[in-house]
Coordinates of C-alpha atoms and ligand atoms in Angstrom, one line a residue:
X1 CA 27.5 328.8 -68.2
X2 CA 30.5 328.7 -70.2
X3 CA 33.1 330.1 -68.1
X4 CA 35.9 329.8 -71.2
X5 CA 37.7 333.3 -71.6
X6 CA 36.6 335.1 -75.2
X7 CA 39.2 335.3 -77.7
X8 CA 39.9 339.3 -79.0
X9 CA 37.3 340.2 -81.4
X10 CA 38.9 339.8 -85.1
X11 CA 40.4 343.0 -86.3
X12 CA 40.7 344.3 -82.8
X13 CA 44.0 346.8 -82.2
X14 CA 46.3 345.0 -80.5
X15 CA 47.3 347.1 -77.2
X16 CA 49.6 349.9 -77.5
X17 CA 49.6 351.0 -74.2
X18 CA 48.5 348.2 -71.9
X19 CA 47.3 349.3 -68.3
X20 CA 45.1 346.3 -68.2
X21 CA 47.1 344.3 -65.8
X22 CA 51.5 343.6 -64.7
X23 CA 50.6 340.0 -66.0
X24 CA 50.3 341.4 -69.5
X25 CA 54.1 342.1 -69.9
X26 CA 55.6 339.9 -72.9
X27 CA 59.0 338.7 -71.8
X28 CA 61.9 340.5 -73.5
X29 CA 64.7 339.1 -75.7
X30 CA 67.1 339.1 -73.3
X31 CA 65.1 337.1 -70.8
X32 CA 64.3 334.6 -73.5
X33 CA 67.8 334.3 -74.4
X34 CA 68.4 333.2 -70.8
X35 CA 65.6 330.7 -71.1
X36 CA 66.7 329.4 -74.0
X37 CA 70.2 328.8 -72.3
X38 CA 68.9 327.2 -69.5
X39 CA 70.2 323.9 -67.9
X40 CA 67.2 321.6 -67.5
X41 CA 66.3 318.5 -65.4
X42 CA 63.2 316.5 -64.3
X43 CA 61.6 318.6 -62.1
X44 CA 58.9 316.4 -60.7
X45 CA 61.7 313.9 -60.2
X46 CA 64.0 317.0 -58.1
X47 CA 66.8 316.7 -61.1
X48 CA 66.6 320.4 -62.7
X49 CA 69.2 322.3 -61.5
X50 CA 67.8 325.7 -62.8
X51 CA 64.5 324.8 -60.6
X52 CA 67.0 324.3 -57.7
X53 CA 68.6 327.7 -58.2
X54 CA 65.3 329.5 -58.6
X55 CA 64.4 328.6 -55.3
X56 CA 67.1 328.7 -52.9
X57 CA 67.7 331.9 -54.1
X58 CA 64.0 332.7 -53.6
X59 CA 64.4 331.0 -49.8
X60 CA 67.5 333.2 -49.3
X61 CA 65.4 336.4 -50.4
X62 CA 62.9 335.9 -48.4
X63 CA 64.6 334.5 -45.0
X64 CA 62.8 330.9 -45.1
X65 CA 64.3 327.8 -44.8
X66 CA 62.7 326.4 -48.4
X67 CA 60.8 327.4 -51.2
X68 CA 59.0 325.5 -54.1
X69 CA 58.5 326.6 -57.4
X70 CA 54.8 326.8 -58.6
X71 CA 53.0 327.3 -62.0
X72 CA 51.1 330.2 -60.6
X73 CA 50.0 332.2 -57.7
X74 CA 46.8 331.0 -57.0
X75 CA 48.6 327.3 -56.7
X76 CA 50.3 329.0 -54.2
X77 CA 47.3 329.9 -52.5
X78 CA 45.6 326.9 -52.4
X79 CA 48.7 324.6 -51.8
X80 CA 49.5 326.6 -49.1
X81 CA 45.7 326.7 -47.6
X82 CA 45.6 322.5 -48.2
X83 CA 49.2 322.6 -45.7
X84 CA 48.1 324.8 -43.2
X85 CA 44.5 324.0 -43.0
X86 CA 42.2 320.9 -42.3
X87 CA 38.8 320.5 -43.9
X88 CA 36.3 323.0 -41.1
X89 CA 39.0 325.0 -40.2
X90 CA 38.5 329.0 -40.6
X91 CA 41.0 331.4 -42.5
X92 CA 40.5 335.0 -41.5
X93 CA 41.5 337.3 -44.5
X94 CA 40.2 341.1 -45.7
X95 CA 36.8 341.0 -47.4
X96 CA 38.5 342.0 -51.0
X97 CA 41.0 339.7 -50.8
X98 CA 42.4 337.6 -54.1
X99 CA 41.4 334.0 -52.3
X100 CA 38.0 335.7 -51.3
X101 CA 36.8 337.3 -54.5
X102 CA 38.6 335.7 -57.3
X103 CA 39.9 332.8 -57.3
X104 CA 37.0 331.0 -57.4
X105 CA 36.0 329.6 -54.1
X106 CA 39.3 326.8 -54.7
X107 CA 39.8 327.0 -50.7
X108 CA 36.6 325.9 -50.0
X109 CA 36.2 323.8 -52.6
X110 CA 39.3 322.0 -52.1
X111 CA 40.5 322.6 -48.6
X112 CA 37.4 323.1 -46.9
X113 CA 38.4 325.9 -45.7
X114 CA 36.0 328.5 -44.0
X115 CA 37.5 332.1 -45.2
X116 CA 36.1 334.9 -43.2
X117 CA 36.6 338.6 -44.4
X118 CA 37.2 341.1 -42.3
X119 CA 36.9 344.9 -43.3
X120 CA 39.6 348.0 -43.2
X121 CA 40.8 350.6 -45.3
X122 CA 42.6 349.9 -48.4
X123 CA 42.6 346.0 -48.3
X124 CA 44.4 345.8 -44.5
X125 CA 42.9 345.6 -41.3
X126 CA 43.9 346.9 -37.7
X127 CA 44.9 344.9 -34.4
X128 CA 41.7 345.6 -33.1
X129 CA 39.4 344.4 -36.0
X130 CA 41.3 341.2 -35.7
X131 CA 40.6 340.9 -32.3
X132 CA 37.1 341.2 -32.5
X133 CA 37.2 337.8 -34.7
X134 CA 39.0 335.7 -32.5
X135 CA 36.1 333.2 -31.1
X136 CA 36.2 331.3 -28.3
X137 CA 37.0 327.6 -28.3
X138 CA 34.3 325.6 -28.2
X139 CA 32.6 322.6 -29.8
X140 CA 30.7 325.2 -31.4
X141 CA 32.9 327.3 -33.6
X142 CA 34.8 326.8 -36.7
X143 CA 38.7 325.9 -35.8
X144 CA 41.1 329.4 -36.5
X145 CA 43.6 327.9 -37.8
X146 CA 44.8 330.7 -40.2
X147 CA 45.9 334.6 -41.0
X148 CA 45.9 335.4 -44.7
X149 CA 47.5 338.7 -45.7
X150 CA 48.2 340.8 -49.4
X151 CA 51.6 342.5 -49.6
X152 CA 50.9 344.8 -51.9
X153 CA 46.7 345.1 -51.1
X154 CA 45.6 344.3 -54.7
X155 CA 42.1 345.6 -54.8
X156 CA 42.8 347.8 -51.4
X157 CA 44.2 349.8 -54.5
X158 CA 48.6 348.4 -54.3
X159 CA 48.3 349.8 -50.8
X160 CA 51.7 348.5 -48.8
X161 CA 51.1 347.1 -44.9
X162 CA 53.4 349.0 -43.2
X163 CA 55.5 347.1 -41.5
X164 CA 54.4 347.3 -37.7
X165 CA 50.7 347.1 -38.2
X166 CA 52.2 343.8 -40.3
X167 CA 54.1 342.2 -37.5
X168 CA 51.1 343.2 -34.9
X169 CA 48.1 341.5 -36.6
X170 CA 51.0 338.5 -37.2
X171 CA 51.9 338.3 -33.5
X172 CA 48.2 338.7 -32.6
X173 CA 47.6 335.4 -34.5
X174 CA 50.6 333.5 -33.5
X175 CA 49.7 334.3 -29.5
X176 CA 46.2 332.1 -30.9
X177 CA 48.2 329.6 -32.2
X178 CA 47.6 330.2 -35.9
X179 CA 49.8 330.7 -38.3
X180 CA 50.1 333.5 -40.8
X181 CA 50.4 333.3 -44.9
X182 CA 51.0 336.2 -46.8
X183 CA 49.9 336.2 -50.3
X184 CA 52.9 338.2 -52.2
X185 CA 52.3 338.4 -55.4
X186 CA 53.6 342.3 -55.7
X187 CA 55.7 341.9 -52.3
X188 CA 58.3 342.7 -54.2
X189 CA 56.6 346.3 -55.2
X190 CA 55.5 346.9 -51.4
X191 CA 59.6 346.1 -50.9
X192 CA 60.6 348.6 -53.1
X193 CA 58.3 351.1 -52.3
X194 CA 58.7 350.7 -48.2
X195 CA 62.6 350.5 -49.0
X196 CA 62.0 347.2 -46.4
X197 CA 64.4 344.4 -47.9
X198 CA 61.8 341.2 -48.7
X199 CA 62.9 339.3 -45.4
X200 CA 62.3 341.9 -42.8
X201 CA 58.8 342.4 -44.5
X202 CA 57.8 339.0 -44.2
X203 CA 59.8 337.8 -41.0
X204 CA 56.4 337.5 -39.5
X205 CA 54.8 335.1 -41.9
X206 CA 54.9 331.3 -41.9
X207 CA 54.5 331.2 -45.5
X208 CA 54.4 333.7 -48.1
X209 CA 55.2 333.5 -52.1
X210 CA 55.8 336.1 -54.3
X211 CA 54.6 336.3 -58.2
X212 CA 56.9 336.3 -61.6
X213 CA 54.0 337.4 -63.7
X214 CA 53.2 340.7 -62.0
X215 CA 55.5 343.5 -62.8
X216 CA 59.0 340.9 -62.9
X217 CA 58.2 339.9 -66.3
X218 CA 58.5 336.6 -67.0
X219 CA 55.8 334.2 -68.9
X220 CA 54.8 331.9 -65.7
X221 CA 56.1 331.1 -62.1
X222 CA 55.6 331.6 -58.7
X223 CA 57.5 330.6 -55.3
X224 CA 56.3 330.0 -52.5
X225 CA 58.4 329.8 -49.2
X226 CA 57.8 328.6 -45.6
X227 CA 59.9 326.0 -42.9
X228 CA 61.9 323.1 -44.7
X229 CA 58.4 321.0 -42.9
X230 CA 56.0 323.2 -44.2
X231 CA 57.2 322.7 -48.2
X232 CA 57.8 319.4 -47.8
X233 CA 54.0 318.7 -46.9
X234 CA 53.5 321.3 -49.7
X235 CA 55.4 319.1 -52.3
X236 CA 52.6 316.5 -51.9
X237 CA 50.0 318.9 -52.3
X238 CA 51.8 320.2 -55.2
X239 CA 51.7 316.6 -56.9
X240 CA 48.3 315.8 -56.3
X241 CA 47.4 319.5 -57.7
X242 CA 48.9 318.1 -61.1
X243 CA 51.7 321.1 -60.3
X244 CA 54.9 319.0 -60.7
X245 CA 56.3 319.9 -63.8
X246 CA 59.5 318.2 -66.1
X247 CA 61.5 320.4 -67.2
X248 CA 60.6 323.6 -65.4
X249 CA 64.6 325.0 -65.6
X250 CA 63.6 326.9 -68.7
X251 CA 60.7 328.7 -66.9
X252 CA 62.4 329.3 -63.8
X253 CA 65.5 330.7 -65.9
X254 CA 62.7 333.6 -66.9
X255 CA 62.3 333.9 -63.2
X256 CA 66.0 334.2 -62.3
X257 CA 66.5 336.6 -64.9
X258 CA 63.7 338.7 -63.3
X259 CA 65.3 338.3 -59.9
X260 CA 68.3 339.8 -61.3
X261 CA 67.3 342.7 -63.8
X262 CA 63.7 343.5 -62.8
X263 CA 63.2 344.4 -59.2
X264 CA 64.9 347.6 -58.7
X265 CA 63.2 349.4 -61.7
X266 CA 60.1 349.0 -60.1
X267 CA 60.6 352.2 -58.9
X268 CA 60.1 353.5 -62.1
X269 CA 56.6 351.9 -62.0
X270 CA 55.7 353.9 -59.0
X271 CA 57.1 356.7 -59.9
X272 CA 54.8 355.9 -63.8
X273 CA 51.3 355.7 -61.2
X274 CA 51.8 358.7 -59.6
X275 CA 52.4 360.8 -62.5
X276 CA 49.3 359.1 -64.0
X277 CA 47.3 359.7 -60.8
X278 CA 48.7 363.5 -60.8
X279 CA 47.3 363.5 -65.0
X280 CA 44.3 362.1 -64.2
X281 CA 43.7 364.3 -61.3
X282 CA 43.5 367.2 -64.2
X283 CA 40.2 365.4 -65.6
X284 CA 37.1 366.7 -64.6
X285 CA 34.7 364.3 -62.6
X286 CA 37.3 362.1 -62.1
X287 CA 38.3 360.9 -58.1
X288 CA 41.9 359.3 -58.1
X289 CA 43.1 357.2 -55.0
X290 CA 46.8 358.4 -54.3
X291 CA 48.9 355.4 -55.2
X292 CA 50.9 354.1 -53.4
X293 CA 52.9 351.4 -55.7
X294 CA 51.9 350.6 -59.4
X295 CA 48.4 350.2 -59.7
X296 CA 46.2 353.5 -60.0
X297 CA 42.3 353.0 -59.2
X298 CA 40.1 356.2 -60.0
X299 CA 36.3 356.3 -60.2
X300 CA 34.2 358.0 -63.3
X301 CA 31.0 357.6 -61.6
X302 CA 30.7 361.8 -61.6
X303 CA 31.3 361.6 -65.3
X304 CA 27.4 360.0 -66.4
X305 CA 30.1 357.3 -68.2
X306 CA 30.3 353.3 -67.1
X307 CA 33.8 351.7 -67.1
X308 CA 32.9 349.5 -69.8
X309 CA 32.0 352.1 -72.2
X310 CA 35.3 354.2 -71.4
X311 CA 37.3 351.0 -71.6
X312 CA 35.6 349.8 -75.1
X313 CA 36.4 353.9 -76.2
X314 CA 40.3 353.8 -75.0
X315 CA 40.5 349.8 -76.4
X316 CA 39.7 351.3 -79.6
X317 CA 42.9 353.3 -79.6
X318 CA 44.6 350.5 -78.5
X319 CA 44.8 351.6 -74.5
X320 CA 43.9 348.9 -72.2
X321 CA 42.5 349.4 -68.3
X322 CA 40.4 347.2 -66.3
X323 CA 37.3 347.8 -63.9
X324 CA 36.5 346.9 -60.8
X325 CA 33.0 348.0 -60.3
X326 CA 32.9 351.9 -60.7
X327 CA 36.5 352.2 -60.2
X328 CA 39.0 351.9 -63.5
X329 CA 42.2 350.4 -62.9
X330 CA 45.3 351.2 -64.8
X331 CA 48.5 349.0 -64.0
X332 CA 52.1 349.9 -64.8
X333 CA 54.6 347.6 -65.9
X334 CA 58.1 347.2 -67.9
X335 CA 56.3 347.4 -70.8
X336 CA 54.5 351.0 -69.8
X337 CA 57.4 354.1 -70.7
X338 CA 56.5 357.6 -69.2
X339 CA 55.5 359.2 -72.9
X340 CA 52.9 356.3 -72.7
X341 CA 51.5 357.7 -69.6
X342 CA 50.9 361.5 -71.3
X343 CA 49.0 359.3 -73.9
X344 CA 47.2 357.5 -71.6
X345 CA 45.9 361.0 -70.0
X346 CA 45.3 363.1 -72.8
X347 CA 43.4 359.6 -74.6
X348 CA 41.1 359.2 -71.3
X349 CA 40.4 362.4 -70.6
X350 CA 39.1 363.0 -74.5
X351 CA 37.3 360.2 -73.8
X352 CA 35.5 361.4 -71.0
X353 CA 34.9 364.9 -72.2
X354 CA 32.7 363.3 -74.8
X355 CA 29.9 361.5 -71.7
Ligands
PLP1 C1 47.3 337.8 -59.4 C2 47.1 337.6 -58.0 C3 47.0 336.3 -57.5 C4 47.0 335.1 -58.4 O1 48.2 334.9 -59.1 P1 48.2 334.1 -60.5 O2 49.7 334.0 -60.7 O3 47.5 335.0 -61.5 O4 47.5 332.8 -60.3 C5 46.8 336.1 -56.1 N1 46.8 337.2 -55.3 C6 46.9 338.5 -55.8 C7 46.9 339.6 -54.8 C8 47.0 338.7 -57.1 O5 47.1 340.0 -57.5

């Protein structure tokens, strides 16, 4: 198996409108500008100021006591799985979520971790289905040690925990003894959306990091946040992940920039799904989930037409969306205007007329 991603067959259109993913945005002049001014240091060594910056003001956001600035998200995950967990121990998470389907099986592999999913509606579970995994304690069963949530529910289709059924499965793992992670990569689009500021939403969590690369804008980056104890045992994790970097300052001054000119308008992203939802709604055979932040799912299976063939068709004409099974999903972003959306709908639904 070669598991190397395929370049863009030659000739191929570059995207015009790109509902592929909010990691696809290209950062914009201004935020390179700010990169470009950035004041640098050794990060691996602690000396880059801009590093510094990035995440007190990310520990300050979110109402923790540290932060640590990470190449990615899923480092986040897994550094944060290697700190709270011990090889055996058991992580209880939804069944669709990010660390369970796709990031390919790093907890166990590395943490030897034991990740159970657990099922509910649009990627969250209840109190109750929680409760009915707590084990007892006994030589027999796998140490719960862990309670990993998504803020927004990625595949659960952006879907935003409301805040009390947040802080009850939270206090339902902390009366165990576990702790709770969130994995934030749009927690700023389920902050926005609730109109919950970012520490209220994740007062209950013992770690939680939020994404640059989806729907801020910048090129890399992600922070992750917990007690001053907890990141300091992360730090070592980080270094033996190969995630200490040198002179990070000019890719946290991308995140910064974000911070400060790209988190209000994602209101305009919401306010892009749901008109594309309302568009697509229009097309017949076509069953949109309501959306509830900036990622529109909708299934085509009553149209005789697979996902792959409608997303080679709309490719064609430049327009990018991804699949997840029978269900397309379109992502907006800084980069997707409301003029694109009408596009978008009129393109996919001449597409579909032709199955
Ligand atoms: C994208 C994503 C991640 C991984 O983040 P990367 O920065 O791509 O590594 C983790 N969790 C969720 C919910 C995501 O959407």
């Amino acid at each position: 198996m070669d598991y190397t991603p395929p370049r863009p067959p030659a000739g191929a259109p570059p995207a015009r409108i790109n509902l592929y993913s909010d990691t696809q945005t290209k950062p914009t002049a201004a935020m390179k500008d700010a990169m470009m001014r950035a004041e640098v240091g050794d990060e691996q060594h602690g000396d880059d100021p801009t590093v510094w910056e990035l995440c007190d003001r990310m520990a300050a956001l979110l109402g923790k006591e540290a932060a640590i600035f990470m190449p990615s998200g899923t480092m986040c995950n897994v550094v944060a799985i290697l700190t709270h967990c011990r090889p055996g121990d058991e992580v209880l998470a939804h069944k669709h979520s990010h660390i369970i389907t796709s990031e390919g099986g790093g907890h166990c592999a590395m943490a030897g971790a034991m990740l159970t999913g657990m099922e509910g509606d649009k990627g969250m579970f209840t109190p109750e289905t929680l409760r009915a995994h707590i084990r007892p304690r006994t030589r027999y069963t796998p140490p719960q040690r862990l309670l990993e949530v998504e803020q927004t529910a990625n595949f659960g289709g952006g879907a935003v925990w409301p805040l009390e059924q947040l802080n009850a499965v939270a206090a339902i793992a902390h009366a165990e003894g576990w702790s709770t992670h969130m994995d934030g990569a749009r927690l700023m689009n389920a902050c926005v959306a609730a109109g919950v500021p970012a520490a209220e939403m994740v007062a209950s969590m013992d770690s939680v990091w939020l994404d640059f690369t989806k729907g801020l804008g910048a090129p890399l980056g992600a922070v992750l946040a917990g007690s001053k104890e907890f990141i300091g045992q992360a730090w070592r994790w980080k270094q033996r992940l190969g995630g200490s970097m040198r002179q990070g300052g000019i890719v946290a001054a991308g995140c910064l920039h974000a911070l400060d000119h790209n988190i209000d308008r994602l209101a305009d992203d919401h306010a892009n799904a749901k008109a594309l939802a309302r568009g697509l709604r229009q097309v017949q055979g076509v069953s949109v989930e309501e959306p509830e932040t900036n990622l529109v799912f909708f299934d085509i299976g009553a149209t005789g037409m697979t996902v792959a063939r409608l997303q080679h068709k709309l490719a064609a004409q430049g327009i990018w969306v991804s699949g997840v099974g029978s269900r397309v999903r379109a992502c907006t972003h800084l980069d997707v205007t409301a003029p694109m959306i009408d596009d978008a709908v009129a393109a996919i639904r001449e597409a579909l007329a032709a199955a």
